[in-house]
mmCIF file of N, CA and C in Angstrom:
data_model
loop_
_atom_site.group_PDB
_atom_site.id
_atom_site.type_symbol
_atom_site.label_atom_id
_atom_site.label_comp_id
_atom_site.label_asym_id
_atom_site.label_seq_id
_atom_site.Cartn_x
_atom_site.Cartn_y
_atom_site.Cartn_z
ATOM 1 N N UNK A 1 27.473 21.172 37.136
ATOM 2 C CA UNK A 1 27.366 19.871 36.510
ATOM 3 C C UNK A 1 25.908 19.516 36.275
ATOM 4 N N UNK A 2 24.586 20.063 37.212
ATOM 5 C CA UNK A 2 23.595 19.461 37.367
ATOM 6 C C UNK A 2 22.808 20.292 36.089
ATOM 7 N N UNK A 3 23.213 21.458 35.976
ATOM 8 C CA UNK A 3 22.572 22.352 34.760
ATOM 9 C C UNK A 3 23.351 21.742 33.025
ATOM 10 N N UNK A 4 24.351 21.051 33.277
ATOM 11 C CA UNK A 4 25.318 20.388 31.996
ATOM 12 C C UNK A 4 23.983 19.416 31.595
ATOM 13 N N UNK A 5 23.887 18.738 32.452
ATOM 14 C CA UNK A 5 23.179 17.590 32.797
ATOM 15 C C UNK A 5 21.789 17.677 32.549
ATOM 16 N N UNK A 6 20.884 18.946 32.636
ATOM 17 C CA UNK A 6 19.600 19.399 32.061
ATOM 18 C C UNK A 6 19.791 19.833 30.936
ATOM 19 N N UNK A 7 20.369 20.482 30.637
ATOM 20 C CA UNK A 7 20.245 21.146 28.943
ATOM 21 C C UNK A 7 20.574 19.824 28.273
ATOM 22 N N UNK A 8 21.321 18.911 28.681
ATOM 23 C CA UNK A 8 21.609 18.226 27.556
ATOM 24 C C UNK A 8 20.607 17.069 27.913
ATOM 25 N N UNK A 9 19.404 16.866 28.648
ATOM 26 C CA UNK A 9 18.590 16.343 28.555
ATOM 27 C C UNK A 9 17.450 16.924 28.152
ATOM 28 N N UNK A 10 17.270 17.757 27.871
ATOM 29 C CA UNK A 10 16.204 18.550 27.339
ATOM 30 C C UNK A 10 16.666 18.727 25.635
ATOM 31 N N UNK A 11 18.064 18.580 25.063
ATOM 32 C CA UNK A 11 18.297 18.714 23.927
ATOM 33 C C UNK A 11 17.909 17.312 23.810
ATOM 34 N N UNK A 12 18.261 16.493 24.274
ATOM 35 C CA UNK A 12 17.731 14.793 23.563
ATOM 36 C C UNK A 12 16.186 14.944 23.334
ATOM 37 N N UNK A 13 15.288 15.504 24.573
ATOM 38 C CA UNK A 13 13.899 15.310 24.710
ATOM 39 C C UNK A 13 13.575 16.468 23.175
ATOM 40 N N UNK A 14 13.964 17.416 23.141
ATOM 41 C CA UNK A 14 13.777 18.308 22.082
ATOM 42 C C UNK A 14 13.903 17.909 20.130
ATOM 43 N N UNK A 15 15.174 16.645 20.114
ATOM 44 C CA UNK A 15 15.591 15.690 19.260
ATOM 45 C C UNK A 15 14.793 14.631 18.775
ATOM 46 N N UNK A 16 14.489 14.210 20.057
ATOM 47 C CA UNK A 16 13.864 13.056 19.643
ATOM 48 C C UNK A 16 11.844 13.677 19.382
ATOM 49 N N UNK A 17 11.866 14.832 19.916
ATOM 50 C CA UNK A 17 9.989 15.074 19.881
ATOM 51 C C UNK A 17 9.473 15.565 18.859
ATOM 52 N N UNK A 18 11.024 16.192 17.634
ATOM 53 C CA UNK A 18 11.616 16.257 16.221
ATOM 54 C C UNK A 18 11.007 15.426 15.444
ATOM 55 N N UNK A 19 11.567 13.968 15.765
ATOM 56 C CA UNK A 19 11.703 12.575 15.090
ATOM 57 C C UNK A 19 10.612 11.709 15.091
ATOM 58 N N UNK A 20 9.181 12.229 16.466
ATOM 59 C CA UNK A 20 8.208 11.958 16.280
ATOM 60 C C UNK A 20 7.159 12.155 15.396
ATOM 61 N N UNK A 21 6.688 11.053 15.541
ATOM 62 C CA UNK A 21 5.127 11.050 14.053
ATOM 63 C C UNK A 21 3.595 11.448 14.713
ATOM 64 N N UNK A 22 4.583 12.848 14.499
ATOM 65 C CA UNK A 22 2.468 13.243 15.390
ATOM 66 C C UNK A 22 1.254 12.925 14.758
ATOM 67 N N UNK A 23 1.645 13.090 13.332
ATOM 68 C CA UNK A 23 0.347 12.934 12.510
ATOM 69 C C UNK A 23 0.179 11.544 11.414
ATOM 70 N N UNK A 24 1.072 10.847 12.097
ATOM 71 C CA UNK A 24 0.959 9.273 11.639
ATOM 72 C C UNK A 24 0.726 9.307 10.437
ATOM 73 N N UNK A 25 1.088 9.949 9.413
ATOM 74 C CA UNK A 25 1.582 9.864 7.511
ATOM 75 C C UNK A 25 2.643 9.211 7.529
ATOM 76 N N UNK A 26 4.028 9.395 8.169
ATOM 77 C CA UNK A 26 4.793 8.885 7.406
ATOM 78 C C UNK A 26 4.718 7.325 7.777
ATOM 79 N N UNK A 27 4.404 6.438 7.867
ATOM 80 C CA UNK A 27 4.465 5.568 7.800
ATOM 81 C C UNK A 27 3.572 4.825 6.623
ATOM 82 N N UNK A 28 2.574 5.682 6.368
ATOM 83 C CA UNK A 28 1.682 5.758 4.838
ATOM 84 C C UNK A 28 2.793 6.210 3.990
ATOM 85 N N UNK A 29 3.480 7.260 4.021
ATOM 86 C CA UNK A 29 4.077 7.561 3.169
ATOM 87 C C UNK A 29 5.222 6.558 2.783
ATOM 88 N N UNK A 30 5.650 6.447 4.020
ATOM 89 C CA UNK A 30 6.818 4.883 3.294
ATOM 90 C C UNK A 30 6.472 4.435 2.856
ATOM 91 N N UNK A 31 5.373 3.336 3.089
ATOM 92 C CA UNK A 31 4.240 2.503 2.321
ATOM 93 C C UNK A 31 3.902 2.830 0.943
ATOM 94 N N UNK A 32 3.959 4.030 0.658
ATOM 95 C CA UNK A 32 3.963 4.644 -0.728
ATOM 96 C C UNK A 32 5.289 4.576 -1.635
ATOM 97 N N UNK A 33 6.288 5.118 -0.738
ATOM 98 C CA UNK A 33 7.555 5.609 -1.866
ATOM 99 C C UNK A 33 8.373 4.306 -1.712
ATOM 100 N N UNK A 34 8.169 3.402 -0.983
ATOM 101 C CA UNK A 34 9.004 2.483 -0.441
ATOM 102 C C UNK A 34 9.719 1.661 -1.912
ATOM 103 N N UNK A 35 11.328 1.477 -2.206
ATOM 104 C CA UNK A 35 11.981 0.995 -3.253
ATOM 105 C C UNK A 35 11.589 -0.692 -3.595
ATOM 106 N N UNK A 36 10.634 -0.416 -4.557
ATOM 107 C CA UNK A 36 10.513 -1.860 -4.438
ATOM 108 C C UNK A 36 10.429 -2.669 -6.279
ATOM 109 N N UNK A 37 10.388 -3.423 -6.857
ATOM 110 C CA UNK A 37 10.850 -4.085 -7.943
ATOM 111 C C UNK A 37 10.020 -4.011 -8.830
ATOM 112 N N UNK A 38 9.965 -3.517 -10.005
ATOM 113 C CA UNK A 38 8.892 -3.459 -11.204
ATOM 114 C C UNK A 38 8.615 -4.951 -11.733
ATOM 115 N N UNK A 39 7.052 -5.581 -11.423
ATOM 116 C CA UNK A 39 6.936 -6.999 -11.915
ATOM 117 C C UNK A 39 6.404 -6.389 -13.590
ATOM 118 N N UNK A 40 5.238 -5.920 -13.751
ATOM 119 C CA UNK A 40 4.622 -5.816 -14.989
ATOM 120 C C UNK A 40 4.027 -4.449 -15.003
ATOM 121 N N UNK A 41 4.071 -3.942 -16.481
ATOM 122 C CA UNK A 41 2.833 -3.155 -16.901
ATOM 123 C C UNK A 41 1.060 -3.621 -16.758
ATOM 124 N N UNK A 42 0.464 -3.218 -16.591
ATOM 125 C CA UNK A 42 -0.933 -3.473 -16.822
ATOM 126 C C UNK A 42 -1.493 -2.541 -17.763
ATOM 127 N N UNK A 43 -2.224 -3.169 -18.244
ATOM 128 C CA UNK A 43 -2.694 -2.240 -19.186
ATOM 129 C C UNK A 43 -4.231 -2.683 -19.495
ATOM 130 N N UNK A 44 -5.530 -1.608 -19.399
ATOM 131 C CA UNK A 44 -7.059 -2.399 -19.409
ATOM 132 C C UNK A 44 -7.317 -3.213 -18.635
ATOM 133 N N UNK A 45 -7.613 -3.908 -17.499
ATOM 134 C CA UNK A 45 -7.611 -4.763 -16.669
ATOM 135 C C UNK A 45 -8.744 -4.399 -15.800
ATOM 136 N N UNK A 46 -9.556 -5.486 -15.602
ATOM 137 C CA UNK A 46 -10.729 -5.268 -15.082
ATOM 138 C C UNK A 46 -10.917 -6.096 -13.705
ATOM 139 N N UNK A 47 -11.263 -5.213 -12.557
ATOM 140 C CA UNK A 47 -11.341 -5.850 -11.205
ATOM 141 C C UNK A 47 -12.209 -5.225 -10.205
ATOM 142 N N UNK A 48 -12.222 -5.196 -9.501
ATOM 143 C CA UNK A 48 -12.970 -4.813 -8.607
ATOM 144 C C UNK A 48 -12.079 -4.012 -7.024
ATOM 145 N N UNK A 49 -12.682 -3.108 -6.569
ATOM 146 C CA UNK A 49 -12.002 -2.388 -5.399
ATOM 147 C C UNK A 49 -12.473 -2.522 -4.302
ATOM 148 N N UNK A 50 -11.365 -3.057 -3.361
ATOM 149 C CA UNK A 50 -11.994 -3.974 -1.977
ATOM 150 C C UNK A 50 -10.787 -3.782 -0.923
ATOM 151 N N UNK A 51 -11.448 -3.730 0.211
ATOM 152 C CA UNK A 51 -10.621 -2.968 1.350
ATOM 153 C C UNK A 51 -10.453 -4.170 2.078
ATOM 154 N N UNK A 52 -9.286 -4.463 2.337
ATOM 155 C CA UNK A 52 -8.179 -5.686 2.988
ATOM 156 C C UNK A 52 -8.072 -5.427 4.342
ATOM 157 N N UNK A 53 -9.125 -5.757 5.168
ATOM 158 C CA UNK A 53 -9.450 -5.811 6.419
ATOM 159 C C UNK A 53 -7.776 -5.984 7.171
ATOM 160 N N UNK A 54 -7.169 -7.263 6.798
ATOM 161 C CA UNK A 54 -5.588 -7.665 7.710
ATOM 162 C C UNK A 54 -4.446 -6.421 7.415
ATOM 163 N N UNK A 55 -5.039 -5.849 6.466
ATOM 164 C CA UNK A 55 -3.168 -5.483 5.680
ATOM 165 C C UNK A 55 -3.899 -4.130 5.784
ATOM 166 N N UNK A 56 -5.111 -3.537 6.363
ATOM 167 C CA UNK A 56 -5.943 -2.264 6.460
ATOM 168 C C UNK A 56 -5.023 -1.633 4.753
ATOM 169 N N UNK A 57 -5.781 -1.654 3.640
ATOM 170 C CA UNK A 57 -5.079 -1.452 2.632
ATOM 171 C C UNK A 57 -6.533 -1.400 1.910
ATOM 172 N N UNK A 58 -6.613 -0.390 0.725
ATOM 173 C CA UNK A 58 -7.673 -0.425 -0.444
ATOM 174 C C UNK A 58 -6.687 -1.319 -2.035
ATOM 175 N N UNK A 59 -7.250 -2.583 -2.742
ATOM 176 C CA UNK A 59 -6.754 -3.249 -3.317
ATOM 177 C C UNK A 59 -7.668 -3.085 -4.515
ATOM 178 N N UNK A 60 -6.787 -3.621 -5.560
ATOM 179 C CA UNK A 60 -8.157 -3.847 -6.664
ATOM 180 C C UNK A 60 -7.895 -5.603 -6.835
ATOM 181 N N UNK A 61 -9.294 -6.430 -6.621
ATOM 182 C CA UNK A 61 -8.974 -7.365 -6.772
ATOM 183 C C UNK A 61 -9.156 -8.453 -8.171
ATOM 184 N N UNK A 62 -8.361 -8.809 -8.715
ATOM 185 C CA UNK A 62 -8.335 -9.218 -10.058
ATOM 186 C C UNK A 62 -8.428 -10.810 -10.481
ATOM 187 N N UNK A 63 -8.929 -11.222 -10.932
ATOM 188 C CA UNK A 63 -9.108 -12.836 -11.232
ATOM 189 C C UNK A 63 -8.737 -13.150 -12.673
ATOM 190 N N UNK A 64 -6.845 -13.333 -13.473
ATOM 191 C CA UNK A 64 -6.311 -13.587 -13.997
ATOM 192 C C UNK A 64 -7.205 -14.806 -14.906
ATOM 193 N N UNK A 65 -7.581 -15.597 -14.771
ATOM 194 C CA UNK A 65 -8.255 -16.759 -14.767
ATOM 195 C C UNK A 65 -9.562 -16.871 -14.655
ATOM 196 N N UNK A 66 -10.712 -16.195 -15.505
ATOM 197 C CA UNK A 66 -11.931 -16.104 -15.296
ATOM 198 C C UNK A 66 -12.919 -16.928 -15.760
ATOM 199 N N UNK A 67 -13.687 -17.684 -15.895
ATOM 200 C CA UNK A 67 -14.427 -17.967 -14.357
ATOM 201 C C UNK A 67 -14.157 -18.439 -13.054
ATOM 202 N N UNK A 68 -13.161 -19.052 -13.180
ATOM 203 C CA UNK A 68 -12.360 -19.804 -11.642
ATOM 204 C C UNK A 68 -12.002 -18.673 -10.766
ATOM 205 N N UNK A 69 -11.891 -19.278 -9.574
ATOM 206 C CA UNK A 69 -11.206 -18.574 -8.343
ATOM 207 C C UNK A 69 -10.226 -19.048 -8.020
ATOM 208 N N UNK A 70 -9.322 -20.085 -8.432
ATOM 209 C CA UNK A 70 -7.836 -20.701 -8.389
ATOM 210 C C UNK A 70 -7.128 -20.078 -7.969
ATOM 211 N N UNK A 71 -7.141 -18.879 -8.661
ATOM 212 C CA UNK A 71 -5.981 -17.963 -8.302
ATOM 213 C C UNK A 71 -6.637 -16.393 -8.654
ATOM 214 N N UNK A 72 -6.083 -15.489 -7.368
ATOM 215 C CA UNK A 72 -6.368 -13.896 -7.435
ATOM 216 C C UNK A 72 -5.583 -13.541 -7.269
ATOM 217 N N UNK A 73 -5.086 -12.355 -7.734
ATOM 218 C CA UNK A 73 -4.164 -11.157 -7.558
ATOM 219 C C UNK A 73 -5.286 -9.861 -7.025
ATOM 220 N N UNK A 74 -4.006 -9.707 -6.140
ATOM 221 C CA UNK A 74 -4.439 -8.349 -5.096
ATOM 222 C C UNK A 74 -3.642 -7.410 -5.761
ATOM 223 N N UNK A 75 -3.790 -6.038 -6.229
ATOM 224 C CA UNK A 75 -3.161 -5.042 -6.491
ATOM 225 C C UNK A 75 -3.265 -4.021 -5.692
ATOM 226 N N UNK A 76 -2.424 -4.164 -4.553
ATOM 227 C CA UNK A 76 -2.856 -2.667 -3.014
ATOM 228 C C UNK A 76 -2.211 -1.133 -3.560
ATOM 229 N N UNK A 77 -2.852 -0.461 -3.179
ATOM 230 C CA UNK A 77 -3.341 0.578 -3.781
ATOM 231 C C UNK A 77 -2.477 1.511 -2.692
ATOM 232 N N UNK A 78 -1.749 3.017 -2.563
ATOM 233 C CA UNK A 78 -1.293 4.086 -1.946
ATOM 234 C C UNK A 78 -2.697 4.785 -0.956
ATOM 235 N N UNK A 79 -3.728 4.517 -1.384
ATOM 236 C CA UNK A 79 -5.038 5.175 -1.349
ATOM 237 C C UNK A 79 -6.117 5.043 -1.764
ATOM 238 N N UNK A 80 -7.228 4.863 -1.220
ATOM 239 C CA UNK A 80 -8.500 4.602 -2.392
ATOM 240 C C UNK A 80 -8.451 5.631 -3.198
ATOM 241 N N UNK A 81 -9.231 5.594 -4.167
ATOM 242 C CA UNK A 81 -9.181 6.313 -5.215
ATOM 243 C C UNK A 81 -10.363 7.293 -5.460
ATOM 244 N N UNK A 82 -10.330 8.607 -5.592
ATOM 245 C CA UNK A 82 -11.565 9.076 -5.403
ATOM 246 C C UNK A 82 -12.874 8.926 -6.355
ATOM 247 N N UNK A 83 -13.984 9.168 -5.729
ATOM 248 C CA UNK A 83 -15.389 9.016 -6.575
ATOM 249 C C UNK A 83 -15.406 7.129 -6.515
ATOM 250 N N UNK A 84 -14.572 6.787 -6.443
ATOM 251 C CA UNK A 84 -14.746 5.080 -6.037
ATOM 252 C C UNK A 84 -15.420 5.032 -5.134
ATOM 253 N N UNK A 85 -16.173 3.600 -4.868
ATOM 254 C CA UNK A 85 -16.281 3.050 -3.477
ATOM 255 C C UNK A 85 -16.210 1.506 -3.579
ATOM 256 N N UNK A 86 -15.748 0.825 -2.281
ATOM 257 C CA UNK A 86 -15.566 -0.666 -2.418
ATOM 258 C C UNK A 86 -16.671 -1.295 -2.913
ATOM 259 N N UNK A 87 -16.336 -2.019 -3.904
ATOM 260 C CA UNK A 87 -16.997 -3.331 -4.529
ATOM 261 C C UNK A 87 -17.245 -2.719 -5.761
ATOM 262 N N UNK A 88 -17.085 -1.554 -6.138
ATOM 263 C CA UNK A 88 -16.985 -0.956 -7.468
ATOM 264 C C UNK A 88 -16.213 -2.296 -8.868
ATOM 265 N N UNK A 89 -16.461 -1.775 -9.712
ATOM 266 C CA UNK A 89 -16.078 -2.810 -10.900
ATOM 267 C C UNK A 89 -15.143 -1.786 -11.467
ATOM 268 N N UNK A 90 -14.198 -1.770 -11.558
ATOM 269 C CA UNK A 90 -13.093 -0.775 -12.471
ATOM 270 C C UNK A 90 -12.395 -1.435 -13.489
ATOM 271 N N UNK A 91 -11.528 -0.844 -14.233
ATOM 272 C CA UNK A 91 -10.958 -0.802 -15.198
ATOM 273 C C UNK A 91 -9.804 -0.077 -14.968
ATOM 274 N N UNK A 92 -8.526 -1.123 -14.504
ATOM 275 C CA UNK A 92 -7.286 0.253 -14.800
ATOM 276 C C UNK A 92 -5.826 -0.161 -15.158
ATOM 277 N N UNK A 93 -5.451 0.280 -15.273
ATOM 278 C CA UNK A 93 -3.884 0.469 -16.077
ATOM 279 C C UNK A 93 -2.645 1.426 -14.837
ATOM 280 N N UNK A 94 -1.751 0.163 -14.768
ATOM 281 C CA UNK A 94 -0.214 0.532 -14.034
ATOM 282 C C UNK A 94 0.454 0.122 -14.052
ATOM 283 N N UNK A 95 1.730 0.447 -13.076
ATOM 284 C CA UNK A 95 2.787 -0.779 -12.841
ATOM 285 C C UNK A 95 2.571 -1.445 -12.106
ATOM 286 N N UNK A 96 2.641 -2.854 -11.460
ATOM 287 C CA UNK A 96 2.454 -3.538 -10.615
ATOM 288 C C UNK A 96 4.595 -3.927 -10.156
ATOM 289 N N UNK A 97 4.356 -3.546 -9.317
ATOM 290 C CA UNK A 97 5.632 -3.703 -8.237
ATOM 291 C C UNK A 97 5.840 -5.079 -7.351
ATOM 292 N N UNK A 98 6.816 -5.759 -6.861
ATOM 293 C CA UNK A 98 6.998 -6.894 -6.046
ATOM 294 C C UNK A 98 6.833 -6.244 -4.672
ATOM 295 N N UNK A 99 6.400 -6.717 -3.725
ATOM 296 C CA UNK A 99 6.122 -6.577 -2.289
ATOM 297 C C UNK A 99 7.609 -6.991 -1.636
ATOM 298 N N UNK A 100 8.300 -6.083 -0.321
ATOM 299 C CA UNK A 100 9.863 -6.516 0.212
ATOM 300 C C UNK A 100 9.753 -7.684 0.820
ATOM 301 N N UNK A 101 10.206 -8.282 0.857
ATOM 302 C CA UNK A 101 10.065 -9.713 2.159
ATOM 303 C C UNK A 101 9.275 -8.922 3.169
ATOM 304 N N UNK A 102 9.679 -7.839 3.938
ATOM 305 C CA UNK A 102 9.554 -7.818 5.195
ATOM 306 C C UNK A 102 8.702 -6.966 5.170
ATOM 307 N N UNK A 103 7.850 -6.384 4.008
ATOM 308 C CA UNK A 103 6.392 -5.859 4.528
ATOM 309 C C UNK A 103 5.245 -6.340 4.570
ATOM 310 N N UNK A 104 4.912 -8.007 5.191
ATOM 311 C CA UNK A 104 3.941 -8.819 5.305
ATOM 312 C C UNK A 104 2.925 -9.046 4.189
ATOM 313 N N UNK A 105 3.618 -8.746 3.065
ATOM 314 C CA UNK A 105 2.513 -9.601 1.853
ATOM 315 C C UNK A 105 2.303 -10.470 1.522
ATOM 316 N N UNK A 106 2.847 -11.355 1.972
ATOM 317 C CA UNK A 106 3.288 -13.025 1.678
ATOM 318 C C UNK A 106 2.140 -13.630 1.944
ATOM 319 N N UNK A 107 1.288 -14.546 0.687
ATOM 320 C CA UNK A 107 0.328 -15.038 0.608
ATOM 321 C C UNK A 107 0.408 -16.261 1.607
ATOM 322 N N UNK A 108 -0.975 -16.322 2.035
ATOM 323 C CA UNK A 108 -1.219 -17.946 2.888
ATOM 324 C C UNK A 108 -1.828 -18.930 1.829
ATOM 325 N N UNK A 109 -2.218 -18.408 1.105
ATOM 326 C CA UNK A 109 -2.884 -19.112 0.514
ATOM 327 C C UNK A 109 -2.464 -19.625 -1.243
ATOM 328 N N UNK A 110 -1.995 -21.009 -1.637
ATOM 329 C CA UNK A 110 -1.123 -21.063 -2.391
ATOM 330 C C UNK A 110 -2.393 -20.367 -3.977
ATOM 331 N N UNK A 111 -2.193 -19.571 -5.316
ATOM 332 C CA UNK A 111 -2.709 -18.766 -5.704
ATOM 333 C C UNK A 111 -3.475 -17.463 -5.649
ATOM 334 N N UNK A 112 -2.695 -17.068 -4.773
ATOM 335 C CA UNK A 112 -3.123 -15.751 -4.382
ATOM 336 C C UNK A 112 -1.986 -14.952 -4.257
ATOM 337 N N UNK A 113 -1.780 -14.077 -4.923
ATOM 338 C CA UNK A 113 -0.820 -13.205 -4.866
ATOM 339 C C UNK A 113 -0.902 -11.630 -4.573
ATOM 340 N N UNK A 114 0.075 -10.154 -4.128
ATOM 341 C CA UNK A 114 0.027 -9.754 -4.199
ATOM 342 C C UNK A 114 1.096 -8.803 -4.484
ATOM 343 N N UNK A 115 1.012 -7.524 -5.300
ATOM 344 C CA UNK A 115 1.304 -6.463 -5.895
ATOM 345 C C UNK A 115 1.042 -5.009 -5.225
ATOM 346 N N UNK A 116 1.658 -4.446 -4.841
ATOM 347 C CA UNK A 116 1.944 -2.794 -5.077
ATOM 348 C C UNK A 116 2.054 -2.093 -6.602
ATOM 349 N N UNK A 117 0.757 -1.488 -6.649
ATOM 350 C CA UNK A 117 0.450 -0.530 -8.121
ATOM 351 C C UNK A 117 0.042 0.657 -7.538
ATOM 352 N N UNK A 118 1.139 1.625 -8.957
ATOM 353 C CA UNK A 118 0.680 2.087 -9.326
ATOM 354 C C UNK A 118 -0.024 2.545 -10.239
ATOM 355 N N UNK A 119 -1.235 3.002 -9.919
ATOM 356 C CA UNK A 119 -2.054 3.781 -11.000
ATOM 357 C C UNK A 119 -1.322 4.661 -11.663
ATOM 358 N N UNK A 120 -2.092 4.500 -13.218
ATOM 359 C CA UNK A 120 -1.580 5.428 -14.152
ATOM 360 C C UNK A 120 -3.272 6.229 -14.798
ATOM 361 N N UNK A 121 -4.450 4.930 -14.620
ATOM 362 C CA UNK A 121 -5.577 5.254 -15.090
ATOM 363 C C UNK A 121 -6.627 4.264 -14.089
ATOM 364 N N UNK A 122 -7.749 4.524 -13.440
ATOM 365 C CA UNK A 122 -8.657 3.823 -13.439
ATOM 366 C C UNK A 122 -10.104 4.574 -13.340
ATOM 367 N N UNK A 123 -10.920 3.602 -14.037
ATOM 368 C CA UNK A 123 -12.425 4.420 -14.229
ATOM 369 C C UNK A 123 -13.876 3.144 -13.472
ATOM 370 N N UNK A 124 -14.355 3.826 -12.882
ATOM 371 C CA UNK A 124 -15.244 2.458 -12.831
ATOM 372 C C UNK A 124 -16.284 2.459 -13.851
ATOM 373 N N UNK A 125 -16.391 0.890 -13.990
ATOM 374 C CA UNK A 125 -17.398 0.429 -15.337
ATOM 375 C C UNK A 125 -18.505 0.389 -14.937
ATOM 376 N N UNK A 126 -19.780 0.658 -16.093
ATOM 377 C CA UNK A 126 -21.095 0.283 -15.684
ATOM 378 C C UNK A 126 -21.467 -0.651 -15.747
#
């Protein structure tokens, strides 16, 4: 009974050490593929690339409404983007996606919004 009783605790420990995230991607990767709602195309759009200290996320941040600061849109990004670096001025074109309820995007601040994009193009401007 006591050897029934080891193998089949060593098959759980063996199951579950399976199911572990040794190398802590997939939870980036959900964050990536995760099913979420097509808001708009973008297309030419000029912003800037800035790393979201709370939400640890690379964003491009966009001001719909220019000269005011009323209102910004955050567009969080799968990844920075290479040859970029934050505070860069870009130019880019995607889909912008709705955020789920329950993956903490929900603005505090009333005009400020945010988006999951993807890139299709971005270049930084001189």
């Amino acid at each position: 009974m006591m050897k029934k009783y080891t193998l089949f605790t060593m098959i759980i420990i063996f199951i579950m050490s399976c199911n572990n995230d040794d190398d802590g991607n997939s939870e980036e990767m959900n964050f990536c593929t995760r099913n979420r709602t097509l808001n708009t195309e973008i297309t030419n759009k000029e912003g800037e690339l800035v790393y979201l200290e709370i939400q640890e996320k690379y964003a491009i941040r966009y001001y719909p409404i220019t000269p005011t600061v009323d209102e910004v849109t955050y567009y969080i990004l799968c990844e920075k983007p290479e040859a970029l670096t934050v505070n860069d001025t870009v130019s880019f074109s995607g889909r912008a996606y709705n955020f789920n309820e329950n993956e903490g995007f929900s603005p505090a601040i009333g005009g400020t919004n945010y988006y999951f994009l993807k890139l299709s193009n971005i270049q930084k401007d001189d």
